[in-house]
PDB file of C-alpha atoms in Angstrom:
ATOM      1  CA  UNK A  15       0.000   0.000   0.000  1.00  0.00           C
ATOM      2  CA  UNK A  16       2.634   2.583   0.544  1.00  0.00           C
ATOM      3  CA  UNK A  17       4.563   2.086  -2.832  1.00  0.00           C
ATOM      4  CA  UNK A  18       1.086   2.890  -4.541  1.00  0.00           C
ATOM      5  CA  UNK A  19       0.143   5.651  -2.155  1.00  0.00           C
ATOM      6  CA  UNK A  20       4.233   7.230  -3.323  1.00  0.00           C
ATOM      7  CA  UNK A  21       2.817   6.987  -6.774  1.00  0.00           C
ATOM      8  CA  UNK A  22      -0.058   8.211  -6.039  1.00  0.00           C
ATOM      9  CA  UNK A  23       1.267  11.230  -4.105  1.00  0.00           C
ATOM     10  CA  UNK A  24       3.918  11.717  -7.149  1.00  0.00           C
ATOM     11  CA  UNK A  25       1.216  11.993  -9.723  1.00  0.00           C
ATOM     12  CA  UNK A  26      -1.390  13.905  -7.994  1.00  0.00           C
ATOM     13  CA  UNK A  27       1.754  16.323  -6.861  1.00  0.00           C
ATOM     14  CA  UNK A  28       2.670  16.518 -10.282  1.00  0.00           C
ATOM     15  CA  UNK A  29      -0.744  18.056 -11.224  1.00  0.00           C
ATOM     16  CA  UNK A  30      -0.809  20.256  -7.786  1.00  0.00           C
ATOM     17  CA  UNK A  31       2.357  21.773  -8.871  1.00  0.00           C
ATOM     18  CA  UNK A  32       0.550  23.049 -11.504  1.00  0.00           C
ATOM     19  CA  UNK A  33      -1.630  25.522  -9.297  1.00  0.00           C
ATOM     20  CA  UNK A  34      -0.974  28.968  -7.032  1.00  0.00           C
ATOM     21  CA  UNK A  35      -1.291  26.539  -3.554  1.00  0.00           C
ATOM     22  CA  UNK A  36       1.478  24.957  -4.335  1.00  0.00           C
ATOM     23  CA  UNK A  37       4.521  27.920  -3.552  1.00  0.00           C
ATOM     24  CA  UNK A  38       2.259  28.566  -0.345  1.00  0.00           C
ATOM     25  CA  UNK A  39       2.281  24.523   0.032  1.00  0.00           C
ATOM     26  CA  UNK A  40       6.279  24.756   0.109  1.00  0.00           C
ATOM     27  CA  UNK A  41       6.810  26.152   3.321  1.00  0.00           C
ATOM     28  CA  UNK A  42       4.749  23.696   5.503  1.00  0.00           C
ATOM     29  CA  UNK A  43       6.457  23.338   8.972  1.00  0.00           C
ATOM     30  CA  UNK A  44       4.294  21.015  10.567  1.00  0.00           C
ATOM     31  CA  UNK A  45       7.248  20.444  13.763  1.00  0.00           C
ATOM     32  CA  UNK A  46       9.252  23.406  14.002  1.00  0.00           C
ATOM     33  CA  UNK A  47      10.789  22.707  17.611  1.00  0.00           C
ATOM     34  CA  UNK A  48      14.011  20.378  17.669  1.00  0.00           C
ATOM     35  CA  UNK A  49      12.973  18.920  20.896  1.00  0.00           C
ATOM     36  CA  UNK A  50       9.593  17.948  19.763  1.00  0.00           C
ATOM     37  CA  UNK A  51      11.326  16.089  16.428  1.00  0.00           C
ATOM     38  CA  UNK A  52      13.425  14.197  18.817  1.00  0.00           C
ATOM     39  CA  UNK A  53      10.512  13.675  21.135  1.00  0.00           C
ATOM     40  CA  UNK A  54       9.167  11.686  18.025  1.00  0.00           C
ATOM     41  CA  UNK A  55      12.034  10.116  17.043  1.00  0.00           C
ATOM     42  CA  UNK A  56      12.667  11.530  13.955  1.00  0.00           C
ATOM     43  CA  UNK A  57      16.521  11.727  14.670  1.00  0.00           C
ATOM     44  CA  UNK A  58      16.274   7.886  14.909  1.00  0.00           C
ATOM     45  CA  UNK A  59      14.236   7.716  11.858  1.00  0.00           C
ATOM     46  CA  UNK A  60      16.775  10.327   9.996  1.00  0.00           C
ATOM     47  CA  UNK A  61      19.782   7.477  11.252  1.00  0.00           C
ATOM     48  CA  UNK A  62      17.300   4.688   9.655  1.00  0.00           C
ATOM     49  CA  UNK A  63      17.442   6.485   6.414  1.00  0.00           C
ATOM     50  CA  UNK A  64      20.846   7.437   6.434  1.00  0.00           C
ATOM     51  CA  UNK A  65      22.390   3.546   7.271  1.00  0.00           C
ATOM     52  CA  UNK A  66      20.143   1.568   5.576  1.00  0.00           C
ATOM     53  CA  UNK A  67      18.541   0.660   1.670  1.00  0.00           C
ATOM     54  CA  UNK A  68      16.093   3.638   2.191  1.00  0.00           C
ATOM     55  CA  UNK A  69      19.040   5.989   0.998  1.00  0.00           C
ATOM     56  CA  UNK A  70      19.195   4.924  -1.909  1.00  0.00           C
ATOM     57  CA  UNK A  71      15.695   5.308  -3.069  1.00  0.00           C
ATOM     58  CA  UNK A  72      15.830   9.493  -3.839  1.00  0.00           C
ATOM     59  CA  UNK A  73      19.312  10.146  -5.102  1.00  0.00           C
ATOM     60  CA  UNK A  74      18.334  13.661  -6.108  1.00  0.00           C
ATOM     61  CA  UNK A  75      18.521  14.659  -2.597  1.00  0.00           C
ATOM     62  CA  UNK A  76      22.129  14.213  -1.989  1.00  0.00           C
ATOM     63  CA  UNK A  77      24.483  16.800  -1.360  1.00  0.00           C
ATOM     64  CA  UNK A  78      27.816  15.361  -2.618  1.00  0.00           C
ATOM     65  CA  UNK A  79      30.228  18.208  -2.591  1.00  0.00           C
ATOM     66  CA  UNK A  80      30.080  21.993  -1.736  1.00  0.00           C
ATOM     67  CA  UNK A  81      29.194  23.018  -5.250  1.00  0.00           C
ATOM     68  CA  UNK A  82      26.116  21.317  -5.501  1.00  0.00           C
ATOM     69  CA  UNK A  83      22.808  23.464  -6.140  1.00  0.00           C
ATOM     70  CA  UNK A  84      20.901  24.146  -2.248  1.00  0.00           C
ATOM     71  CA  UNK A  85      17.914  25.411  -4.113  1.00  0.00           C
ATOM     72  CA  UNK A  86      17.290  22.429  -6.680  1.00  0.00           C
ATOM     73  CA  UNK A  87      17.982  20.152  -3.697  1.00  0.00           C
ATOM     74  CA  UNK A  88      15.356  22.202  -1.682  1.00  0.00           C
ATOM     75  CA  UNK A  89      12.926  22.037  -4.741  1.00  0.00           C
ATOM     76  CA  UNK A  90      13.330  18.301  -4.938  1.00  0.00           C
ATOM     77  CA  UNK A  91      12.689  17.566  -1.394  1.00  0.00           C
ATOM     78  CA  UNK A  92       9.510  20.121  -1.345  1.00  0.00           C
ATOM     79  CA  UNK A  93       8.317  17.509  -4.526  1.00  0.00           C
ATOM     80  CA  UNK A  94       9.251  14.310  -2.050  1.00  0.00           C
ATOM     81  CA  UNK A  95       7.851  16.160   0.916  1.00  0.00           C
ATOM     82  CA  UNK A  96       4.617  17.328  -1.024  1.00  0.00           C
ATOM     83  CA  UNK A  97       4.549  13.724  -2.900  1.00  0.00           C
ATOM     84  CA  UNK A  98       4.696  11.929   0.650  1.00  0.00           C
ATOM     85  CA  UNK A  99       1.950  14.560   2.464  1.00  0.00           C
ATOM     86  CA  UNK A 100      -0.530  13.433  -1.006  1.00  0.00           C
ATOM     87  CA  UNK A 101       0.427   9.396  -0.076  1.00  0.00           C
ATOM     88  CA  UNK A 102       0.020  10.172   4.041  1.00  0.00           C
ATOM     89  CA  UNK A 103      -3.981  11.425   3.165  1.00  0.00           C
ATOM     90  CA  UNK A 104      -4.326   8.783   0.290  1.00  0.00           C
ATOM     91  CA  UNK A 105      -3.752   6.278   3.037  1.00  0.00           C
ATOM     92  CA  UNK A 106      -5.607   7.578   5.793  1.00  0.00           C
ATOM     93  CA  UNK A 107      -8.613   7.812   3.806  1.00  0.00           C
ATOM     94  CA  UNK A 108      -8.497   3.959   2.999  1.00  0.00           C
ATOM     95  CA  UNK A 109      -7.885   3.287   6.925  1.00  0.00           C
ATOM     96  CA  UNK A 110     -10.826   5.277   7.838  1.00  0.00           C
ATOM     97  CA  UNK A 111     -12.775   3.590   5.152  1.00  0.00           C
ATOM     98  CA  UNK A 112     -11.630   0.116   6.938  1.00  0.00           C
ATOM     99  CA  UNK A 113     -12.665   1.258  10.311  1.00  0.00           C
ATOM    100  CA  UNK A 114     -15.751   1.481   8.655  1.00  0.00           C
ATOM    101  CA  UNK A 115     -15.849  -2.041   7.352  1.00  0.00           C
ATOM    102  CA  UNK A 116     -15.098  -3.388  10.504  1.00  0.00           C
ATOM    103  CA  UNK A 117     -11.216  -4.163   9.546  1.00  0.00           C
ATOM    104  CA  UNK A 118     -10.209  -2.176  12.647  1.00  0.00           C
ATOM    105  CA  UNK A 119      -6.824  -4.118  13.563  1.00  0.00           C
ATOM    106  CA  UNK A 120      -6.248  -3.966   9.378  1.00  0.00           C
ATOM    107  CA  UNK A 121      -7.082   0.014   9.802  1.00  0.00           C
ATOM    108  CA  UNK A 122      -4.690   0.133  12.609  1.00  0.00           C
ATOM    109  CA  UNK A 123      -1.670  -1.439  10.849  1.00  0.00           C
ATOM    110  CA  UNK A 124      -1.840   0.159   7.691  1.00  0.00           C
ATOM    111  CA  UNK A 125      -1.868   3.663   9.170  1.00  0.00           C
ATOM    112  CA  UNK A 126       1.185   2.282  11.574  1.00  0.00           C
ATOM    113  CA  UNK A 127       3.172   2.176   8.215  1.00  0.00           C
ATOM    114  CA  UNK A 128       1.655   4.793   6.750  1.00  0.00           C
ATOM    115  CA  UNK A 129       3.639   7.120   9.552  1.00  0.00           C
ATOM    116  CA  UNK A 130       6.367   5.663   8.919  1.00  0.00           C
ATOM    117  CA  UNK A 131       6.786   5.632   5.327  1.00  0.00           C
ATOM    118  CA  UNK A 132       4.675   8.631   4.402  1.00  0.00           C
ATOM    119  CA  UNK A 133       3.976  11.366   7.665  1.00  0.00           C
ATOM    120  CA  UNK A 134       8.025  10.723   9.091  1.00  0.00           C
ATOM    121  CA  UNK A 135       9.513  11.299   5.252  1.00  0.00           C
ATOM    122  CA  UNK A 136       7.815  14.373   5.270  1.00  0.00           C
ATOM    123  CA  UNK A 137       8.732  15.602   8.759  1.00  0.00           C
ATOM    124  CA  UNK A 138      12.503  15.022   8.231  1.00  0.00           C
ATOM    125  CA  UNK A 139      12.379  16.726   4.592  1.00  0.00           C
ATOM    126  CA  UNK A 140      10.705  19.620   6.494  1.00  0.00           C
ATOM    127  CA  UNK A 141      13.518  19.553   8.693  1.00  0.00           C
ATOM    128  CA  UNK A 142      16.101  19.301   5.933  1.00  0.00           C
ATOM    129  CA  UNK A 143      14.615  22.188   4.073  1.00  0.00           C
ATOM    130  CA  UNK A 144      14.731  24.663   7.458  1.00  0.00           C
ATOM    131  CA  UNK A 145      18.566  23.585   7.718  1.00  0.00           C
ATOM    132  CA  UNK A 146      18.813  24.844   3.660  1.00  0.00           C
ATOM    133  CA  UNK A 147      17.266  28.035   4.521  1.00  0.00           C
ATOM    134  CA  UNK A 148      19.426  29.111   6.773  1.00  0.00           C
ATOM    135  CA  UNK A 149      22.565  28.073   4.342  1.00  0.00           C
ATOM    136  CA  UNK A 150      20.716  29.996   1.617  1.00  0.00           C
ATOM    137  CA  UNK A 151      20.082  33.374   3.370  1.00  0.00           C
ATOM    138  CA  UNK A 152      23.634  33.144   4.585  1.00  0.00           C
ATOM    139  CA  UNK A 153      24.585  32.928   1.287  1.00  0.00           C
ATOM    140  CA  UNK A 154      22.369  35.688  -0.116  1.00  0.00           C
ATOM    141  CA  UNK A 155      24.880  38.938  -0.575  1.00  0.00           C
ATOM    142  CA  UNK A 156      22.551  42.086  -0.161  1.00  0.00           C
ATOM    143  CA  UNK A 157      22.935  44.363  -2.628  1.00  0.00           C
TER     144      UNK A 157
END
């Protein structure tokens, strides 16, 4: 369910790129404290991506060397963030639907992963983008 909720979220991103919500859409900071992010775990779940298959499934969003471009790397995690928001409410309408159907422990598990592969990719690219910010405006020269 979560690989077709990322394509999902891709596609329908795709199309919501397309409209004047999506620069406002862009700057979502859902968790803007550090110490509620580690409260959640999302350092451990940052580690989890770092050490293990899952980095190599976006390898847009690297920064190999000092050269590379902050503000394509910000615009590709605002797609991956965006993409993974789209797949987080694609999901959680099918749980709610199950709750419905009586498939409550089905429900349960699906949204379970669903916060882990969908709501926590999110969080951490919001993270990642507030820590580009503040490289770009140091980099910004006024004029």
């Amino acid at each position: 369910m979560s690989v077709i909720s990322w394509i999902v979220g891709m596609i329908l991103n795709s199309l919501f790129m397309k409209t004047k919500y999506y620069k406002k859409a862009s700057h979502l900071n859902f968790i803007t404290s550090k110490k509620r992010n580690t409260i959640i775990g999302l350092n451990y779940f940052k580690w989890i991506v770092k050490n293990t298959f899952f980095k190599y499934l976006n390898q847009k969003l690297k920064v190999e060397h000092k050269k590379t471009d902050l503000t394509e790397i910000r615009k590709e995690m605002t797609f991956s963030e965006i993409s993974h928001l789209i797949g987080f409410i694609f999901v959680t309408i099918i749980a709610i639907y199950n709750c419905f159907s009586e498939h409550i422990v089905f429900a349960l598990t699906m949204m379970l992963a669903n916060i882990l592969l969908n709501l926590y990719p999110a969080l951490l690219q919001q993270q990642n983008k507030r820590r580009i910010d503040v490289l770009l405006k140091k980099h910004v020269q006024p004029l």
